[in-house]
Structures are given as structure tokens and as C-alpha cells.
JSON list of C-alpha atoms in Angstrom, two decimals:
[
{"chain": "A", "resi": 18, "resn": "LEU", "atom": "CA", "xyz": [27.20, -2.99, -84.31]},
{"chain": "A", "resi": 19, "resn": "PHE", "atom": "CA", "xyz": [25.82, -4.61, -87.45]},
{"chain": "A", "resi": 20, "resn": "SER", "atom": "CA", "xyz": [22.68, -3.60, -89.24]},
{"chain": "A", "resi": 21, "resn": "SER", "atom": "CA", "xyz": [20.27, -5.97, -90.92]},
{"chain": "A", "resi": 22, "resn": "ARG", "atom": "CA", "xyz": [20.38, -3.51, -93.84]},
{"chain": "A", "resi": 23, "resn": "ASP", "atom": "CA", "xyz": [24.07, -4.35, -94.32]},
{"chain": "A", "resi": 24, "resn": "PRO", "atom": "CA", "xyz": [24.27, -6.67, -97.39]},
{"chain": "A", "resi": 25, "resn": "THR", "atom": "CA", "xyz": [26.84, -8.90, -95.64]},
{"chain": "A", "resi": 26, "resn": "PHE", "atom": "CA", "xyz": [24.61, -9.41, -92.57]},
{"chain": "A", "resi": 27, "resn": "GLN", "atom": "CA", "xyz": [23.10, -12.88, -92.33]},
{"chain": "A", "resi": 28, "resn": "LEU", "atom": "CA", "xyz": [20.75, -14.09, -89.65]},
{"chain": "A", "resi": 29, "resn": "SER", "atom": "CA", "xyz": [21.39, -17.82, -89.63]},
{"chain": "A", "resi": 30, "resn": "ASP", "atom": "CA", "xyz": [21.09, -18.83, -86.01]},
{"chain": "A", "resi": 31, "resn": "ARG", "atom": "CA", "xyz": [17.75, -19.49, -84.42]},
{"chain": "A", "resi": 32, "resn": "VAL", "atom": "CA", "xyz": [16.71, -19.48, -80.77]},
{"chain": "A", "resi": 33, "resn": "ALA", "atom": "CA", "xyz": [16.18, -23.24, -81.12]},
{"chain": "A", "resi": 34, "resn": "ASP", "atom": "CA", "xyz": [19.93, -23.57, -81.86]},
{"chain": "A", "resi": 35, "resn": "ALA", "atom": "CA", "xyz": [20.87, -22.27, -78.40]},
{"chain": "A", "resi": 36, "resn": "LYS", "atom": "CA", "xyz": [22.68, -24.59, -76.03]},
{"chain": "A", "resi": 37, "resn": "SER", "atom": "CA", "xyz": [21.68, -24.81, -72.41]},
{"chain": "A", "resi": 38, "resn": "GLY", "atom": "CA", "xyz": [22.75, -26.91, -69.51]},
{"chain": "A", "resi": 39, "resn": "GLN", "atom": "CA", "xyz": [23.59, -27.09, -65.85]},
{"chain": "A", "resi": 40, "resn": "PHE", "atom": "CA", "xyz": [26.88, -27.30, -64.05]},
{"chain": "A", "resi": 41, "resn": "ALA", "atom": "CA", "xyz": [28.08, -27.06, -60.49]},
{"chain": "A", "resi": 42, "resn": "VAL", "atom": "CA", "xyz": [29.99, -23.96, -59.43]},
{"chain": "A", "resi": 43, "resn": "ARG", "atom": "CA", "xyz": [31.95, -23.08, -56.34]},
{"chain": "A", "resi": 44, "resn": "THR", "atom": "CA", "xyz": [33.29, -19.94, -54.72]},
{"chain": "A", "resi": 45, "resn": "GLY", "atom": "CA", "xyz": [36.04, -18.39, -56.85]},
{"chain": "A", "resi": 46, "resn": "ASP", "atom": "CA", "xyz": [34.74, -19.65, -60.20]},
{"chain": "A", "resi": 47, "resn": "VAL", "atom": "CA", "xyz": [34.29, -17.23, -63.08]},
{"chain": "A", "resi": 48, "resn": "VAL", "atom": "CA", "xyz": [31.31, -17.93, -65.34]},
{"chain": "A", "resi": 49, "resn": "VAL", "atom": "CA", "xyz": [31.29, -16.55, -68.90]},
{"chain": "A", "resi": 50, "resn": "VAL", "atom": "CA", "xyz": [28.05, -16.71, -70.89]},
{"chain": "A", "resi": 51, "resn": "GLY", "atom": "CA", "xyz": [27.76, -15.37, -74.40]},
{"chain": "A", "resi": 52, "resn": "THR", "atom": "CA", "xyz": [25.98, -15.44, -77.71]},
{"chain": "A", "resi": 53, "resn": "ASP", "atom": "CA", "xyz": [27.34, -17.30, -80.69]},
{"chain": "A", "resi": 54, "resn": "GLY", "atom": "CA", "xyz": [28.97, -14.05, -81.81]},
{"chain": "A", "resi": 55, "resn": "LEU", "atom": "CA", "xyz": [31.39, -14.55, -78.94]},
{"chain": "A", "resi": 56, "resn": "PHE", "atom": "CA", "xyz": [32.05, -18.25, -79.41]},
{"chain": "A", "resi": 57, "resn": "ASP", "atom": "CA", "xyz": [32.26, -18.04, -83.21]},
{"chain": "A", "resi": 58, "resn": "ASN", "atom": "CA", "xyz": [35.06, -15.49, -82.93]},
{"chain": "A", "resi": 59, "resn": "ILE", "atom": "CA", "xyz": [37.11, -16.62, -79.94]},
{"chain": "A", "resi": 60, "resn": "LEU", "atom": "CA", "xyz": [38.47, -20.08, -79.27]},
{"chain": "A", "resi": 61, "resn": "GLU", "atom": "CA", "xyz": [37.73, -21.52, -75.83]},
{"chain": "A", "resi": 62, "resn": "VAL", "atom": "CA", "xyz": [41.45, -21.60, -74.99]},
{"chain": "A", "resi": 63, "resn": "GLN", "atom": "CA", "xyz": [41.71, -17.88, -75.84]},
{"chain": "A", "resi": 64, "resn": "LEU", "atom": "CA", "xyz": [38.71, -17.15, -73.63]},
{"chain": "A", "resi": 65, "resn": "GLU", "atom": "CA", "xyz": [40.27, -19.14, -70.79]},
{"chain": "A", "resi": 66, "resn": "VAL", "atom": "CA", "xyz": [43.53, -17.16, -71.07]},
{"chain": "A", "resi": 67, "resn": "ALA", "atom": "CA", "xyz": [41.60, -13.86, -71.08]},
{"chain": "A", "resi": 68, "resn": "VAL", "atom": "CA", "xyz": [39.71, -14.86, -67.91]},
{"chain": "A", "resi": 69, "resn": "GLN", "atom": "CA", "xyz": [42.90, -15.99, -66.17]},
{"chain": "A", "resi": 70, "resn": "MET", "atom": "CA", "xyz": [44.68, -12.74, -67.04]},
{"chain": "A", "resi": 71, "resn": "GLY", "atom": "CA", "xyz": [41.72, -10.60, -66.02]},
{"chain": "A", "resi": 72, "resn": "THR", "atom": "CA", "xyz": [41.45, -12.43, -62.72]},
{"chain": "A", "resi": 73, "resn": "LYS", "atom": "CA", "xyz": [45.16, -11.98, -61.97]},
{"chain": "A", "resi": 74, "resn": "LEU", "atom": "CA", "xyz": [44.90, -8.27, -62.82]},
{"chain": "A", "resi": 75, "resn": "GLY", "atom": "CA", "xyz": [41.86, -7.80, -60.56]},
{"chain": "A", "resi": 76, "resn": "PHE", "atom": "CA", "xyz": [39.37, -6.88, -63.29]},
{"chain": "A", "resi": 77, "resn": "SER", "atom": "CA", "xyz": [35.72, -6.54, -62.33]},
{"chain": "A", "resi": 78, "resn": "PRO", "atom": "CA", "xyz": [33.18, -8.76, -64.11]},
{"chain": "A", "resi": 79, "resn": "LYS", "atom": "CA", "xyz": [32.09, -5.75, -66.20]},
{"chain": "A", "resi": 80, "resn": "ASN", "atom": "CA", "xyz": [35.65, -4.89, -67.23]},
{"chain": "A", "resi": 81, "resn": "MET", "atom": "CA", "xyz": [36.32, -8.51, -68.14]},
{"chain": "A", "resi": 82, "resn": "ALA", "atom": "CA", "xyz": [33.11, -8.71, -70.20]},
{"chain": "A", "resi": 83, "resn": "ASP", "atom": "CA", "xyz": [33.95, -5.43, -71.97]},
{"chain": "A", "resi": 84, "resn": "ILE", "atom": "CA", "xyz": [37.43, -6.62, -72.91]},
{"chain": "A", "resi": 85, "resn": "ILE", "atom": "CA", "xyz": [36.28, -10.06, -74.04]},
{"chain": "A", "resi": 86, "resn": "SER", "atom": "CA", "xyz": [33.47, -8.62, -76.17]},
{"chain": "A", "resi": 87, "resn": "GLY", "atom": "CA", "xyz": [35.89, -6.06, -77.65]},
{"chain": "A", "resi": 88, "resn": "VAL", "atom": "CA", "xyz": [38.31, -8.79, -78.67]},
{"chain": "A", "resi": 89, "resn": "ALA", "atom": "CA", "xyz": [35.46, -10.80, -80.20]},
{"chain": "A", "resi": 90, "resn": "TYR", "atom": "CA", "xyz": [34.23, -7.73, -82.08]},
{"chain": "A", "resi": 91, "resn": "GLU", "atom": "CA", "xyz": [37.67, -6.98, -83.51]},
{"chain": "A", "resi": 92, "resn": "ARG", "atom": "CA", "xyz": [38.05, -10.63, -84.47]},
{"chain": "A", "resi": 93, "resn": "SER", "atom": "CA", "xyz": [34.63, -10.58, -86.18]},
{"chain": "A", "resi": 94, "resn": "LYS", "atom": "CA", "xyz": [35.95, -7.97, -88.63]},
{"chain": "A", "resi": 95, "resn": "GLN", "atom": "CA", "xyz": [39.00, -10.04, -89.67]},
{"chain": "A", "resi": 96, "resn": "THR", "atom": "CA", "xyz": [39.00, -11.69, -93.05]},
{"chain": "A", "resi": 97, "resn": "SER", "atom": "CA", "xyz": [41.54, -14.41, -92.23]},
{"chain": "A", "resi": 98, "resn": "SER", "atom": "CA", "xyz": [43.45, -15.97, -89.37]},
{"chain": "A", "resi": 99, "resn": "ARG", "atom": "CA", "xyz": [45.78, -18.89, -88.83]},
{"chain": "A", "resi": 100, "resn": "ARG", "atom": "CA", "xyz": [43.62, -20.38, -86.07]},
{"chain": "A", "resi": 101, "resn": "LEU", "atom": "CA", "xyz": [40.15, -19.49, -87.31]},
{"chain": "A", "resi": 102, "resn": "ARG", "atom": "CA", "xyz": [38.97, -19.35, -90.91]},
{"chain": "A", "resi": 103, "resn": "LYS", "atom": "CA", "xyz": [37.64, -15.83, -90.71]},
{"chain": "A", "resi": 104, "resn": "GLY", "atom": "CA", "xyz": [35.69, -13.63, -88.37]},
{"chain": "A", "resi": 105, "resn": "LYS", "atom": "CA", "xyz": [31.93, -13.97, -88.25]},
{"chain": "A", "resi": 106, "resn": "ARG", "atom": "CA", "xyz": [29.87, -10.79, -88.25]},
{"chain": "A", "resi": 107, "resn": "ASP", "atom": "CA", "xyz": [27.19, -11.36, -85.65]},
{"chain": "A", "resi": 108, "resn": "ASP", "atom": "CA", "xyz": [25.76, -9.92, -82.48]},
{"chain": "A", "resi": 109, "resn": "ILE", "atom": "CA", "xyz": [28.13, -10.29, -79.54]},
{"chain": "A", "resi": 110, "resn": "THR", "atom": "CA", "xyz": [26.85, -10.43, -75.99]},
{"chain": "A", "resi": 111, "resn": "VAL", "atom": "CA", "xyz": [29.03, -11.38, -73.03]},
{"chain": "A", "resi": 112, "resn": "LEU", "atom": "CA", "xyz": [28.07, -11.84, -69.40]},
{"chain": "A", "resi": 113, "resn": "VAL", "atom": "CA", "xyz": [30.75, -12.47, -66.77]},
{"chain": "A", "resi": 114, "resn": "ALA", "atom": "CA", "xyz": [29.86, -13.49, -63.22]},
{"chain": "A", "resi": 115, "resn": "PHE", "atom": "CA", "xyz": [32.13, -14.12, -60.25]},
{"chain": "A", "resi": 116, "resn": "ILE", "atom": "CA", "xyz": [30.88, -16.83, -57.92]},
{"chain": "A", "resi": 117, "resn": "VAL", "atom": "CA", "xyz": [31.13, -15.62, -54.31]},
{"chain": "A", "resi": 118, "resn": "GLN", "atom": "CA", "xyz": [30.12, -17.18, -51.03]},
{"chain": "A", "resi": 119, "resn": "SER", "atom": "CA", "xyz": [26.69, -16.19, -49.78]},
{"chain": "A", "resi": 120, "resn": "ASP", "atom": "CA", "xyz": [26.08, -15.31, -46.17]},
{"chain": "A", "resi": 121, "resn": "LEU", "atom": "CA", "xyz": [22.53, -16.74, -46.33]}
]
């Protein structure tokens, strides 16, 4: 969506800046993983509301990821906001997974 030839494009985040961790999950949980382009443009509370709404509406993980990334992309183009200073132009990757019970 953004080209490194674009004069406003800045590559400031390094792989070493990535956060990783472990957490327990259970059947029915929805896991959202994304690049900083997602989390720099959407507040956690907004992401939580989007997941709750998508779950209630029966969205698939792909549909939910598409909608969340679309919202982040639109937000990245904004120049101002009451809640966030301004959008951040960056790569946006979103992965949504539904935790289901295994028959193994």
C-alpha cells in the first residue's frame, strides 16, 4: 500500500523491536496478531469492540481480519483524530484465529 519511493515513507521499526510472548488460550477465544501498522492506528479498545461485533455477527477469521486491516488502513491516512495524534503510514498485517476444541 505504501512504497519506499514515497517521500513520506519512513522505515523506523526493526525486527528487534518486535514483541513476543506466550499466553494461555481456551476454546472460544479469538486471537488477533498484527504488525505495528495495526497497533499504531487502532486503539486496543477499538480492536476489542471490532472483534466482539464480528463475533456476534458470525464473521469468519478472514472477514474479521479484512475489516480490521481496512479500518487500520483508513486510519493510517488520517491527519488528525481526537483519540490518536494522527495516522501512521506503515505496513499493516492482521491475522485472526478462532480457538476451537481439537478432537486429538
